[in-house]
Amino acid sequence: MRIRSIIESSIAAKQLLMNDSEQLLQIQSAAEVCIRSIRNGGKILLCGNGGSAADAQHIAAELSGRFKYDRPPIYAEALHVNTSFLTAVANDYSFDQVYSRMLEAAGKPGDVLIGLSTSGNSPNVVNAMKKARTQKMETIGFAGKTPGQMIAYCDTTIEVPSDDTARIQEMHIMVGHILCELIESEIFPKKS
């Protein structure tokens, strides 16, 4: 049955990630980078395209709202949520500049940029990573098993072991949830 095959494919990809000690260390490192930034008054900014934009917005919402329990909000924002800005910059400059332009306004040293790109080659995400580096921000990339051009600008890269876009995005949201749980529990330990 095709449905069973799709689910098995998703489980197999997640098992590969679970058994990759190097990638688990990258996820831990990403959490530590975010925790350090938040503790120092920084913010978490995210960007991606299509499903990756939806994942960026989902992760930002979990951090700025709540994840597992009530606690103060964490400053996290997906860079694409202002459609007037996005369409103005795409029209007046180019779509390749929409995220780097917003970072120029909103990013500061010590902030974190998480870029999501299944190919690692999305020009607007790569340009955002470059801009974040010039602004002394920490950069975290979520990619597939081939991280593409983005890797050159990432301080931490989480390379999920798949080249299937759907499986990569499924693992990206799982990794995002892991980061949210680690960040939330460290910054705001649950009171018993």
PDB file of N, CA and C in Angstrom, residues 109-172:
ATOM      1  N   PRO A 109      24.237  42.168  16.129  1.00  0.00           N
ATOM      2  CA  PRO A 109      25.197  41.179  16.620  1.00  0.00           C
ATOM      3  C   PRO A 109      24.614  40.381  17.792  1.00  0.00           C
ATOM      4  N   GLY A 110      24.820  39.087  17.746  1.00  0.00           N
ATOM      5  CA  GLY A 110      24.330  38.215  18.800  1.00  0.00           C
ATOM      6  C   GLY A 110      22.970  37.598  18.519  1.00  0.00           C
ATOM      7  N   ASP A 111      22.233  38.149  17.546  1.00  0.00           N
ATOM      8  CA  ASP A 111      20.986  37.521  17.126  1.00  0.00           C
ATOM      9  C   ASP A 111      21.304  36.242  16.370  1.00  0.00           C
ATOM     10  N   VAL A 112      20.289  35.416  16.156  1.00  0.00           N
ATOM     11  CA  VAL A 112      20.451  34.159  15.426  1.00  0.00           C
ATOM     12  C   VAL A 112      19.555  34.179  14.199  1.00  0.00           C
ATOM     13  N   LEU A 113      20.096  33.750  13.066  1.00  0.00           N
ATOM     14  CA  LEU A 113      19.293  33.519  11.865  1.00  0.00           C
ATOM     15  C   LEU A 113      19.274  32.025  11.601  1.00  0.00           C
ATOM     16  N   ILE A 114      18.065  31.472  11.504  1.00  0.00           N
ATOM     17  CA  ILE A 114      17.889  30.084  11.089  1.00  0.00           C
ATOM     18  C   ILE A 114      17.331  30.108   9.678  1.00  0.00           C
ATOM     19  N   GLY A 115      18.102  29.588   8.733  1.00  0.00           N
ATOM     20  CA  GLY A 115      17.673  29.522   7.343  1.00  0.00           C
ATOM     21  C   GLY A 115      17.292  28.098   6.986  1.00  0.00           C
ATOM     22  N   LEU A 116      16.105  27.928   6.428  1.00  0.00           N
ATOM     23  CA  LEU A 116      15.620  26.607   6.030  1.00  0.00           C
ATOM     24  C   LEU A 116      15.599  26.532   4.509  1.00  0.00           C
ATOM     25  N   SER A 117      16.293  25.553   3.961  1.00  0.00           N
ATOM     26  CA  SER A 117      16.316  25.354   2.512  1.00  0.00           C
ATOM     27  C   SER A 117      16.585  23.881   2.238  1.00  0.00           C
ATOM     28  N   THR A 118      15.625  23.207   1.626  1.00  0.00           N
ATOM     29  CA  THR A 118      15.804  21.769   1.386  1.00  0.00           C
ATOM     30  C   THR A 118      16.984  21.507   0.458  1.00  0.00           C
ATOM     31  N   SER A 119      17.244  22.432  -0.478  1.00  0.00           N
ATOM     32  CA  SER A 119      18.374  22.274  -1.397  1.00  0.00           C
ATOM     33  C   SER A 119      19.639  22.920  -0.862  1.00  0.00           C
ATOM     34  N   GLY A 120      19.473  23.894   0.027  1.00  0.00           N
ATOM     35  CA  GLY A 120      20.614  24.678   0.489  1.00  0.00           C
ATOM     36  C   GLY A 120      21.048  25.735  -0.503  1.00  0.00           C
ATOM     37  N   ASN A 121      20.294  25.889  -1.586  1.00  0.00           N
ATOM     38  CA  ASN A 121      20.690  26.798  -2.661  1.00  0.00           C
ATOM     39  C   ASN A 121      19.698  27.911  -2.941  1.00  0.00           C
ATOM     40  N   SER A 122      18.695  28.109  -2.108  1.00  0.00           N
ATOM     41  CA  SER A 122      17.719  29.180  -2.335  1.00  0.00           C
ATOM     42  C   SER A 122      18.442  30.527  -2.252  1.00  0.00           C
ATOM     43  N   PRO A 123      18.493  31.301  -3.348  1.00  0.00           N
ATOM     44  CA  PRO A 123      19.293  32.538  -3.349  1.00  0.00           C
ATOM     45  C   PRO A 123      18.935  33.515  -2.232  1.00  0.00           C
ATOM     46  N   ASN A 124      17.648  33.667  -1.919  1.00  0.00           N
ATOM     47  CA  ASN A 124      17.292  34.633  -0.870  1.00  0.00           C
ATOM     48  C   ASN A 124      17.726  34.147   0.509  1.00  0.00           C
ATOM     49  N   VAL A 125      17.725  32.850   0.736  1.00  0.00           N
ATOM     50  CA  VAL A 125      18.186  32.307   2.019  1.00  0.00           C
ATOM     51  C   VAL A 125      19.713  32.399   2.101  1.00  0.00           C
ATOM     52  N   VAL A 126      20.397  32.057   1.022  1.00  0.00           N
ATOM     53  CA  VAL A 126      21.866  32.161   0.999  1.00  0.00           C
ATOM     54  C   VAL A 126      22.291  33.611   1.212  1.00  0.00           C
ATOM     55  N   ASN A 127      21.620  34.552   0.540  1.00  0.00           N
ATOM     56  CA  ASN A 127      21.956  35.976   0.722  1.00  0.00           C
ATOM     57  C   ASN A 127      21.688  36.435   2.151  1.00  0.00           C
ATOM     58  N   ALA A 128      20.641  35.904   2.762  1.00  0.00           N
ATOM     59  CA  ALA A 128      20.357  36.246   4.160  1.00  0.00           C
ATOM     60  C   ALA A 128      21.476  35.749   5.063  1.00  0.00           C
ATOM     61  N   MET A 129      21.954  34.526   4.810  1.00  0.00           N
ATOM     62  CA  MET A 129      23.048  33.979   5.617  1.00  0.00           C
ATOM     63  C   MET A 129      24.310  34.842   5.468  1.00  0.00           C
ATOM     64  N   LYS A 130      24.587  35.262   4.240  1.00  0.00           N
ATOM     65  CA  LYS A 130      25.745  36.145   4.014  1.00  0.00           C
ATOM     66  C   LYS A 130      25.588  37.441   4.806  1.00  0.00           C
ATOM     67  N   LYS A 131      24.405  38.053   4.717  1.00  0.00           N
ATOM     68  CA  LYS A 131      24.147  39.323   5.414  1.00  0.00           C
ATOM     69  C   LYS A 131      24.257  39.126   6.932  1.00  0.00           C
ATOM     70  N   ALA A 132      23.710  38.035   7.435  1.00  0.00           N
ATOM     71  CA  ALA A 132      23.776  37.771   8.869  1.00  0.00           C
ATOM     72  C   ALA A 132      25.224  37.691   9.336  1.00  0.00           C
ATOM     73  N   ARG A 133      26.072  37.072   8.531  1.00  0.00           N
ATOM     74  CA  ARG A 133      27.496  36.978   8.879  1.00  0.00           C
ATOM     75  C   ARG A 133      28.127  38.363   8.977  1.00  0.00           C
ATOM     76  N   THR A 134      27.806  39.252   8.015  1.00  0.00           N
ATOM     77  CA  THR A 134      28.394  40.601   8.046  1.00  0.00           C
ATOM     78  C   THR A 134      27.896  41.394   9.243  1.00  0.00           C
ATOM     79  N   GLN A 135      26.742  41.001   9.786  1.00  0.00           N
ATOM     80  CA  GLN A 135      26.169  41.697  10.938  1.00  0.00           C
ATOM     81  C   GLN A 135      26.500  40.997  12.254  1.00  0.00           C
ATOM     82  N   LYS A 136      27.434  40.048  12.176  1.00  0.00           N
ATOM     83  CA  LYS A 136      27.909  39.332  13.368  1.00  0.00           C
ATOM     84  C   LYS A 136      26.790  38.592  14.100  1.00  0.00           C
ATOM     85  N   MET A 137      25.886  38.034  13.314  1.00  0.00           N
ATOM     86  CA  MET A 137      24.833  37.178  13.854  1.00  0.00           C
ATOM     87  C   MET A 137      25.309  35.735  13.772  1.00  0.00           C
ATOM     88  N   GLU A 138      24.739  34.878  14.580  1.00  0.00           N
ATOM     89  CA  GLU A 138      24.994  33.442  14.488  1.00  0.00           C
ATOM     90  C   GLU A 138      24.071  32.883  13.410  1.00  0.00           C
ATOM     91  N   THR A 139      24.575  31.941  12.620  1.00  0.00           N
ATOM     92  CA  THR A 139      23.772  31.392  11.533  1.00  0.00           C
ATOM     93  C   THR A 139      23.633  29.879  11.677  1.00  0.00           C
ATOM     94  N   ILE A 140      22.383  29.429  11.537  1.00  0.00           N
ATOM     95  CA  ILE A 140      22.059  28.010  11.616  1.00  0.00           C
ATOM     96  C   ILE A 140      21.318  27.646  10.338  1.00  0.00           C
ATOM     97  N   GLY A 141      21.802  26.628   9.640  1.00  0.00           N
ATOM     98  CA  GLY A 141      21.144  26.180   8.423  1.00  0.00           C
ATOM     99  C   GLY A 141      20.455  24.847   8.616  1.00  0.00           C
ATOM    100  N   PHE A 142      19.234  24.750   8.141  1.00  0.00           N
ATOM    101  CA  PHE A 142      18.503  23.482   8.058  1.00  0.00           C
ATOM    102  C   PHE A 142      18.510  23.108   6.582  1.00  0.00           C
ATOM    103  N   ALA A 143      19.105  21.966   6.243  1.00  0.00           N
ATOM    104  CA  ALA A 143      19.215  21.553   4.839  1.00  0.00           C
ATOM    105  C   ALA A 143      18.917  20.065   4.717  1.00  0.00           C
ATOM    106  N   GLY A 144      19.012  19.575   3.489  1.00  0.00           N
ATOM    107  CA  GLY A 144      18.912  18.146   3.240  1.00  0.00           C
ATOM    108  C   GLY A 144      20.293  17.533   3.329  1.00  0.00           C
ATOM    109  N   LYS A 145      20.447  16.329   2.760  1.00  0.00           N
ATOM    110  CA  LYS A 145      21.748  15.661   2.895  1.00  0.00           C
ATOM    111  C   LYS A 145      22.832  16.342   2.076  1.00  0.00           C
ATOM    112  N   THR A 146      22.449  17.186   1.135  1.00  0.00           N
ATOM    113  CA  THR A 146      23.405  18.011   0.402  1.00  0.00           C
ATOM    114  C   THR A 146      23.109  19.460   0.754  1.00  0.00           C
ATOM    115  N   PRO A 147      23.924  20.096   1.588  1.00  0.00           N
ATOM    116  CA  PRO A 147      23.580  21.413   2.114  1.00  0.00           C
ATOM    117  C   PRO A 147      23.748  22.577   1.138  1.00  0.00           C
ATOM    118  N   GLY A 148      24.284  22.331  -0.036  1.00  0.00           N
ATOM    119  CA  GLY A 148      24.374  23.373  -1.053  1.00  0.00           C
ATOM    120  C   GLY A 148      25.244  24.546  -0.652  1.00  0.00           C
ATOM    121  N   GLN A 149      24.980  25.695  -1.292  1.00  0.00           N
ATOM    122  CA  GLN A 149      25.784  26.906  -1.092  1.00  0.00           C
ATOM    123  C   GLN A 149      25.654  27.470   0.318  1.00  0.00           C
ATOM    124  N   MET A 150      24.534  27.208   0.951  1.00  0.00           N
ATOM    125  CA  MET A 150      24.254  27.766   2.274  1.00  0.00           C
ATOM    126  C   MET A 150      25.323  27.381   3.288  1.00  0.00           C
ATOM    127  N   ILE A 151      25.909  26.200   3.159  1.00  0.00           N
ATOM    128  CA  ILE A 151      26.848  25.712   4.168  1.00  0.00           C
ATOM    129  C   ILE A 151      28.044  26.642   4.366  1.00  0.00           C
ATOM    130  N   ALA A 152      28.410  27.358   3.321  1.00  0.00           N
ATOM    131  CA  ALA A 152      29.558  28.264   3.417  1.00  0.00           C
ATOM    132  C   ALA A 152      29.311  29.412   4.389  1.00  0.00           C
ATOM    133  N   TYR A 153      28.054  29.673   4.718  1.00  0.00           N
ATOM    134  CA  TYR A 153      27.715  30.815   5.564  1.00  0.00           C
ATOM    135  C   TYR A 153      27.058  30.405   6.880  1.00  0.00           C
ATOM    136  N   CYS A 154      27.087  29.121   7.194  1.00  0.00           N
ATOM    137  CA  CYS A 154      26.449  28.620   8.412  1.00  0.00           C
ATOM    138  C   CYS A 154      27.485  28.326   9.494  1.00  0.00           C
ATOM    139  N   ASP A 155      27.214  28.815  10.694  1.00  0.00           N
ATOM    140  CA  ASP A 155      28.039  28.425  11.839  1.00  0.00           C
ATOM    141  C   ASP A 155      27.687  27.003  12.269  1.00  0.00           C
ATOM    142  N   THR A 156      26.414  26.653  12.133  1.00  0.00           N
ATOM    143  CA  THR A 156      25.916  25.318  12.462  1.00  0.00           C
ATOM    144  C   THR A 156      25.008  24.883  11.324  1.00  0.00           C
ATOM    145  N   THR A 157      25.204  23.663  10.840  1.00  0.00           N
ATOM    146  CA  THR A 157      24.359  23.157   9.762  1.00  0.00           C
ATOM    147  C   THR A 157      23.772  21.816  10.159  1.00  0.00           C
ATOM    148  N   ILE A 158      22.458  21.720  10.059  1.00  0.00           N
ATOM    149  CA  ILE A 158      21.766  20.469  10.324  1.00  0.00           C
ATOM    150  C   ILE A 158      21.391  19.891   8.967  1.00  0.00           C
ATOM    151  N   GLU A 159      22.064  18.806   8.602  1.00  0.00           N
ATOM    152  CA  GLU A 159      21.883  18.167   7.297  1.00  0.00           C
ATOM    153  C   GLU A 159      21.078  16.894   7.507  1.00  0.00           C
ATOM    154  N   VAL A 160      19.793  16.955   7.186  1.00  0.00           N
ATOM    155  CA  VAL A 160      18.963  15.771   7.389  1.00  0.00           C
ATOM    156  C   VAL A 160      19.203  14.788   6.245  1.00  0.00           C
ATOM    157  N   PRO A 161      19.229  13.492   6.544  1.00  0.00           N
ATOM    158  CA  PRO A 161      19.684  12.481   5.577  1.00  0.00           C
ATOM    159  C   PRO A 161      18.611  12.077   4.553  1.00  0.00           C
ATOM    160  N   SER A 162      18.275  13.013   3.678  1.00  0.00           N
ATOM    161  CA  SER A 162      17.315  12.709   2.623  1.00  0.00           C
ATOM    162  C   SER A 162      17.512  13.689   1.480  1.00  0.00           C
ATOM    163  N   ASP A 163      17.116  13.269   0.288  1.00  0.00           N
ATOM    164  CA  ASP A 163      17.063  14.188  -0.843  1.00  0.00           C
ATOM    165  C   ASP A 163      15.636  14.334  -1.361  1.00  0.00           C
ATOM    166  N   ASP A 164      14.678  13.851  -0.588  1.00  0.00           N
ATOM    167  CA  ASP A 164      13.256  13.960  -0.904  1.00  0.00           C
ATOM    168  C   ASP A 164      12.701  15.170  -0.148  1.00  0.00           C
ATOM    169  N   THR A 165      12.216  16.160  -0.887  1.00  0.00           N
ATOM    170  CA  THR A 165      11.770  17.417  -0.274  1.00  0.00           C
ATOM    171  C   THR A 165      10.773  17.197   0.859  1.00  0.00           C
ATOM    172  N   ALA A 166       9.795  16.331   0.650  1.00  0.00           N
ATOM    173  CA  ALA A 166       8.783  16.101   1.696  1.00  0.00           C
ATOM    174  C   ALA A 166       9.413  15.524   2.953  1.00  0.00           C
ATOM    175  N   ARG A 167      10.314  14.556   2.800  1.00  0.00           N
ATOM    176  CA  ARG A 167      10.961  13.956   3.974  1.00  0.00           C
ATOM    177  C   ARG A 167      11.856  14.988   4.669  1.00  0.00           C
ATOM    178  N   ILE A 168      12.548  15.812   3.891  1.00  0.00           N
ATOM    179  CA  ILE A 168      13.407  16.843   4.487  1.00  0.00           C
ATOM    180  C   ILE A 168      12.561  17.805   5.320  1.00  0.00           C
ATOM    181  N   GLN A 169      11.448  18.258   4.755  1.00  0.00           N
ATOM    182  CA  GLN A 169      10.606  19.211   5.483  1.00  0.00           C
ATOM    183  C   GLN A 169      10.002  18.582   6.736  1.00  0.00           C
ATOM    184  N   GLU A 170       9.633  17.314   6.654  1.00  0.00           N
ATOM    185  CA  GLU A 170       9.122  16.631   7.848  1.00  0.00           C
ATOM    186  C   GLU A 170      10.180  16.605   8.950  1.00  0.00           C
ATOM    187  N   MET A 171      11.418  16.355   8.570  1.00  0.00           N
ATOM    188  CA  MET A 171      12.482  16.320   9.574  1.00  0.00           C
ATOM    189  C   MET A 171      12.839  17.718  10.054  1.00  0.00           C
ATOM    190  N   HIS A 172      12.734  18.714   9.179  1.00  0.00           N
ATOM    191  CA  HIS A 172      13.009  20.081   9.614  1.00  0.00           C
ATOM    192  C   HIS A 172      12.042  20.515  10.709  1.00  0.00           C
TER     193      HIS A 172
END
